[in-house]
Amino acid sequence: MSSRALRKAQQRAEEERLAALAAAPPSDNDEDDEEEEEAEMPVAAKKPNLFAMLDAELEEAAEEDEDEQSAEEQAGSKPAAASSKSKKKKNKKKKKGKAKAEDTKESAQTEGDEDFDSLLAQALKSSSISTNPTQATPSTASPTSQLHSLLHIDHRHLDLENEMRKLFGRAATSRESGAEPRQQQPRGQRLPGGRSLLAAGGRRNVFVQPNENWPREGSGGLSMDLVEKNPDDGTVLFKYAHSRVYQDIQRQFNECVRSMDPERMINHLNNFPYHISTLLQTSQIALTHNNDPTSSQALISRALFALGRSSHSVFPTSLASGIARISFLHFENRELYFAGWKYILSLSRRGLWRTGLEFIRLLLQLEPLDDPLCLILVIDQYALKSRVPQLLLDLASTPLLQEKWSNSPNILYSLSLAEFMAGNTTTAKERLSASVKRYPWMLTKLHGSLSVENIGGRSLPEGLWGQLPPSDIDNLLAEMYTLRMGDLWNIPEHARFLMDTIESVRKLDGKGVESGVGSAAYYYIGEKQRDLARHVFLMDQREGRGLIGFLPRGLRDDQGYAWDVLPPMGGESSYQKELEGLAAGGEGGSGIGVGGGNIFEVFLRSLMPSFQAPPPQTQGENNGQRGGEGSFEVDEENLRNTLIEMVEEGVGYPDGMGEQERAQLALNVGLVPRELQAWFGERFGVTVADVPEAQETLAQEEQQEEVVEEEEAEEERERDSRAIDRLVQILGTGDRSTLRIRVDRMFEGQGEEMAEVRRRVEERLGLR
């Protein structure tokens, strides 16, 4: 097929697409309509390129067939961007050679036309995917196709400048870019030949676009492999890979962590400006320690740019079609999830909800059924705040997600609000009534966050009094939903809809809650509970800090690292195992030996105040003993015997280290409890006086533990106070006798454990 025929095919496809758009009825999605109105802007060049899709398909075929003919067709299918003048010059120079080559290839080209036409038709079909996220899914489509259609990515919405232009005008984008004029940029920051950072990447980045002030460096050995294409559902599995060079950089990063030297970490970032783990760690430092969200977002954007620049050439097309998959189990892949999530949080701080929603769809597309980041708990917030309620309604009704989403309390409540925002008032009331009957404790939390003016001073019906979350997990879900969606429900129009609807809900039957029907806790067990904990750890500290207390203690004490938060069971990376092994076993007498995790924890706490690690274990754990950092619960005699055996046998110590050196090392790193240090020093001939730094470290750890305990106690008091405030608001106002009756009903049958809560409520109401 000639290039002229290809151009005609492209023109026909474009004319059909425009005709379909012209014939389509107006969309309810205002923001998509406004995007179309900006067609005259340069942004219009970002629409999907038919031949880029075809190029990707041909490249995939070339990998499977491994023949030169497909590679030649791939090169010939690129967009015709060169001028006709340059083509003529090229043809004049190689006219004879080309004619001869065409004679020898004519038969092969004829035989390949059929396959080529098939690929072209497939690409044309792919290009017809609508960019409107609210487009109805055909009822005849398979469940898999419906999911792909709803999760496909529109790359226009991944560019925050498009939303900023829409919100603040074109002037905001020039400030956002932060790029200096080319002639004003310092020498040495440009690439050879005057190429920009975008041009050096060879194609537009799939995630974020670069800032011209960013360092001009390569990926450092990060790449993406196409693992397999699933013939059953058409999904394409990708995996990030680390070259040997990148593995060495990652190990250098581990050394920076072990060195306890923040300056060394910064130098590492300067030397390797696109190393993902370093960017994730330093962005956390910038946000939590320096309170610099701008720098934090810049670092996260750079990490996403590096991940996008290293992606496979077929990956963008797969994302646009909703078929890209990346397993969360592999550490190399998880960095994309964490970078994407942190970027979403940074977008929400700036009110860029539509861009954040598109990135949530992107991450959800990678593992839609397992959802390792529990995006189900946040997608409703972004969908409704970006005024795309139909997307939430469609996702909740698609067969592959319907069962799971229909059991999530936040989704059920938000679906009623989505129906109301879409103008379906009757359906909205039905959905809200069903949600209140199933999860009434969600409403009691939500009602407490609404302003008295917006609800007209109305209290909850009597049937909802005393409906408290049946478990800590339910309490967590209710608190999380109120934090995220309370402001949306507090809009006067939405608040009136809420109160008008629940007044029609008569007396509720409490048996459902007692039997577990009204609890969502049993959906978060095993690995899903671990996913929920990861979601809380990744939340903005302003929101998530008060929610950690609802998690089981075993998960609270093992948050992982800033660059790999709470890895899935069985998904620990080789880097993590190596890092923890070095911290626990020592390396060449470098001073970090057995128990070196104590010093390692000090460094991590200096980077992340919220970091909590499990108490270190001694090598005597096999016998049931556990070491301490100044306190111990095992029998003192058994602990002494364990310490003696460990030092004398050299378990876990570097080879060639003498007994006295091993004892001194155990004392230096704080392995020996202070109560036994005098005995231990006399037993092995070592003294604590030789290690003032160790004493200072122990003192700092104790001081920090006291601070953490005080903060946890304060958080618990604040949480209790908020709960009392909500209970008082639920009870409403009235005379003493009316309030007394309501209090008696609320706490009837609650048991002695609620006596203190009742006392405080009565004090607030003036009944004591």
Coordinates of N, CA and C in Angstrom, one line a residue, residues 616-697:
P616 N 13.7 -4.4 67.5 CA 14.7 -5.3 66.9 C 14.7 -6.6 67.7
Q617 N 15.1 -7.7 66.9 CA 15.1 -9.0 67.5 C 16.6 -9.4 67.5
T618 N 16.9 -10.1 68.6 CA 18.3 -10.6 68.7 C 18.3 -12.0 68.1
Q619 N 19.6 -12.5 67.9 CA 19.7 -13.8 67.3 C 19.2 -14.9 68.2
G620 N 18.8 -14.6 69.4 CA 18.3 -15.6 70.3 C 16.8 -15.8 70.1
E621 N 16.2 -15.2 69.1 CA 14.8 -15.3 68.9 C 14.3 -16.7 68.6
N622 N 15.2 -17.5 68.1 CA 14.8 -18.9 67.8 C 14.5 -19.6 69.1
N623 N 15.1 -19.2 70.2 CA 14.8 -19.8 71.5 C 13.6 -19.1 72.2
G624 N 13.0 -18.1 71.5 CA 11.9 -17.4 72.1 C 12.2 -16.1 72.8
Q625 N 13.5 -15.7 72.7 CA 13.9 -14.5 73.4 C 13.9 -13.3 72.4
R626 N 13.8 -12.1 72.9 CA 13.7 -10.9 72.1 C 14.6 -9.9 72.8
G627 N 15.4 -9.2 72.0 CA 16.3 -8.2 72.6 C 15.5 -6.9 72.8
G628 N 16.1 -5.9 73.5 CA 15.4 -4.7 73.7 C 16.3 -3.5 73.5
E629 N 15.8 -2.3 73.7 CA 16.5 -1.1 73.5 C 16.5 -0.4 74.8
G630 N 16.6 -1.0 75.9 CA 16.6 -0.4 77.2 C 15.6 -1.0 78.1
S631 N 14.7 -1.9 77.6 CA 13.7 -2.6 78.4 C 13.6 -4.0 77.8
F632 N 13.2 -4.9 78.7 CA 13.0 -6.3 78.2 C 12.0 -7.0 79.0
E633 N 11.3 -7.9 78.4 CA 10.2 -8.6 79.1 C 10.6 -10.1 79.4
V634 N 11.7 -10.6 78.9 CA 12.0 -12.0 79.1 C 12.8 -12.1 80.4
D635 N 13.0 -13.3 80.9 CA 13.7 -13.5 82.1 C 15.1 -13.0 82.0
E636 N 15.6 -12.3 83.0 CA 17.0 -11.6 83.0 C 18.1 -12.7 82.8
E637 N 17.9 -13.8 83.4 CA 19.0 -14.8 83.3 C 19.0 -15.4 81.9
N638 N 17.9 -15.6 81.3 CA 17.8 -16.1 80.0 C 18.4 -15.1 79.0
L639 N 18.2 -13.8 79.2 CA 18.7 -12.8 78.3 C 20.3 -12.8 78.5
R640 N 20.8 -12.9 79.7 CA 22.2 -12.9 79.9 C 22.8 -14.1 79.1
N641 N 22.2 -15.3 79.3 CA 22.8 -16.4 78.6 C 22.7 -16.3 77.0
T642 N 21.7 -15.6 76.6 CA 21.6 -15.4 75.1 C 22.7 -14.4 74.6
L643 N 22.9 -13.4 75.4 CA 24.0 -12.4 75.0 C 25.4 -13.1 75.0
I644 N 25.6 -13.9 76.0 CA 26.9 -14.6 76.1 C 27.1 -15.6 74.9
E645 N 26.0 -16.3 74.6 CA 26.1 -17.3 73.5 C 26.3 -16.6 72.2
M646 N 25.6 -15.4 72.0 CA 25.7 -14.7 70.8 C 27.1 -14.2 70.6
V647 N 27.7 -13.6 71.6 CA 29.1 -13.0 71.5 C 30.1 -14.1 71.3
E648 N 30.0 -15.2 72.1 CA 31.1 -16.2 72.1 C 31.0 -17.0 70.8
E649 N 29.8 -17.3 70.3 CA 29.7 -18.1 69.0 C 29.8 -17.2 67.8
G650 N 29.7 -15.9 68.0 CA 29.9 -15.0 66.8 C 28.7 -15.0 65.8
V651 N 27.5 -15.4 66.3 CA 26.4 -15.5 65.4 C 26.0 -14.1 64.8
G652 N 26.1 -14.0 63.5 CA 25.7 -12.7 62.8 C 26.8 -11.7 62.7
Y653 N 28.0 -12.0 63.3 CA 29.1 -11.0 63.2 C 29.9 -11.3 62.0
P654 N 30.7 -10.2 61.5 CA 31.6 -10.4 60.4 C 32.7 -11.4 60.7
D655 N 33.1 -12.2 59.7 CA 34.2 -13.1 60.0 C 35.5 -12.4 60.4
G656 N 36.3 -13.0 61.2 CA 37.6 -12.5 61.6 C 37.5 -11.5 62.8
M657 N 36.3 -11.3 63.3 CA 36.2 -10.4 64.5 C 36.3 -11.1 65.8
G658 N 37.2 -10.6 66.7 CA 37.5 -11.3 67.9 C 36.3 -11.2 68.9
E659 N 36.4 -11.9 70.0 CA 35.3 -11.9 71.0 C 35.1 -10.6 71.6
Q660 N 36.2 -9.9 72.0 CA 36.1 -8.6 72.6 C 35.5 -7.6 71.6
E661 N 36.0 -7.7 70.4 CA 35.5 -6.8 69.4 C 34.0 -7.0 69.2
R662 N 33.5 -8.2 69.2 CA 32.1 -8.5 69.0 C 31.3 -7.9 70.2
A663 N 31.8 -8.1 71.4 CA 31.2 -7.5 72.6 C 31.1 -6.0 72.5
Q664 N 32.2 -5.4 72.1 CA 32.2 -3.9 72.0 C 31.2 -3.4 71.0
L665 N 31.1 -4.2 69.8 CA 30.2 -3.8 68.8 C 28.7 -3.9 69.3
A666 N 28.4 -5.0 70.0 CA 27.1 -5.2 70.6 C 26.7 -4.1 71.5
L667 N 27.7 -3.6 72.3 CA 27.5 -2.5 73.2 C 27.3 -1.2 72.5
N668 N 28.1 -1.0 71.4 CA 28.1 0.3 70.7 C 26.7 0.5 70.0
V669 N 26.1 -0.5 69.5 CA 24.9 -0.3 68.7 C 23.7 -0.4 69.6
G670 N 23.8 -0.5 70.9 CA 22.7 -0.5 71.8 C 21.9 -1.8 71.9
L671 N 22.6 -2.9 71.6 CA 22.0 -4.2 71.7 C 21.8 -4.7 73.1
V672 N 22.7 -4.2 74.0 CA 22.6 -4.6 75.4 C 21.8 -3.6 76.2
P673 N 20.7 -4.1 76.9 CA 19.9 -3.2 77.7 C 20.8 -2.4 78.7
R674 N 20.4 -1.2 79.0 CA 21.2 -0.4 80.0 C 21.3 -1.1 81.3
E675 N 20.3 -1.9 81.7 CA 20.3 -2.5 83.0 C 21.4 -3.6 83.1
L676 N 21.8 -4.1 81.9 CA 22.8 -5.2 81.9 C 24.2 -4.7 81.4
Q677 N 24.3 -3.4 81.1 CA 25.5 -2.9 80.5 C 26.7 -3.1 81.4
A678 N 26.5 -2.8 82.7 CA 27.6 -2.9 83.7 C 28.1 -4.4 83.8
W679 N 27.1 -5.3 83.9 CA 27.5 -6.7 83.9 C 28.2 -7.2 82.6
F680 N 27.6 -6.7 81.5 CA 28.1 -7.1 80.2 C 29.6 -6.6 80.0
G681 N 29.8 -5.3 80.4 CA 31.2 -4.8 80.3 C 32.2 -5.5 81.1
E682 N 31.8 -5.9 82.3 CA 32.7 -6.6 83.2 C 32.9 -8.0 82.6
R683 N 31.9 -8.6 82.1 CA 32.0 -10.0 81.6 C 33.0 -10.1 80.4
F684 N 33.0 -9.1 79.5 CA 33.8 -9.2 78.3 C 34.9 -8.2 78.3
G685 N 35.1 -7.4 79.3 CA 36.2 -6.5 79.4 C 36.0 -5.3 78.5
V686 N 34.7 -4.8 78.3 CA 34.5 -3.6 77.5 C 33.7 -2.6 78.4
T687 N 33.7 -1.4 78.0 CA 33.0 -0.3 78.8 C 32.1 0.5 77.9
V688 N 31.1 1.0 78.6 CA 30.2 1.9 77.9 C 30.8 3.3 77.7
A689 N 31.8 3.6 78.5 CA 32.5 4.9 78.4 C 33.2 5.1 77.1
D690 N 33.5 4.0 76.4 CA 34.2 4.1 75.1 C 33.2 4.5 74.0
V691 N 31.9 4.6 74.2 CA 31.0 4.8 73.2 C 30.0 5.9 73.6
P692 N 30.4 7.2 73.7 CA 29.5 8.2 74.1 C 28.4 8.5 73.0
E693 N 28.8 8.2 71.8 CA 27.8 8.4 70.7 C 26.6 7.4 70.9
A694 N 26.9 6.2 71.3 CA 25.9 5.2 71.5 C 24.9 5.6 72.6
Q695 N 25.5 6.2 73.7 CA 24.7 6.7 74.8 C 23.8 7.8 74.3
E696 N 24.4 8.7 73.5 CA 23.6 9.8 73.0 C 22.5 9.3 72.1
T697 N 22.8 8.3 71.3 CA 21.8 7.8 70.4 C 20.6 7.1 71.2

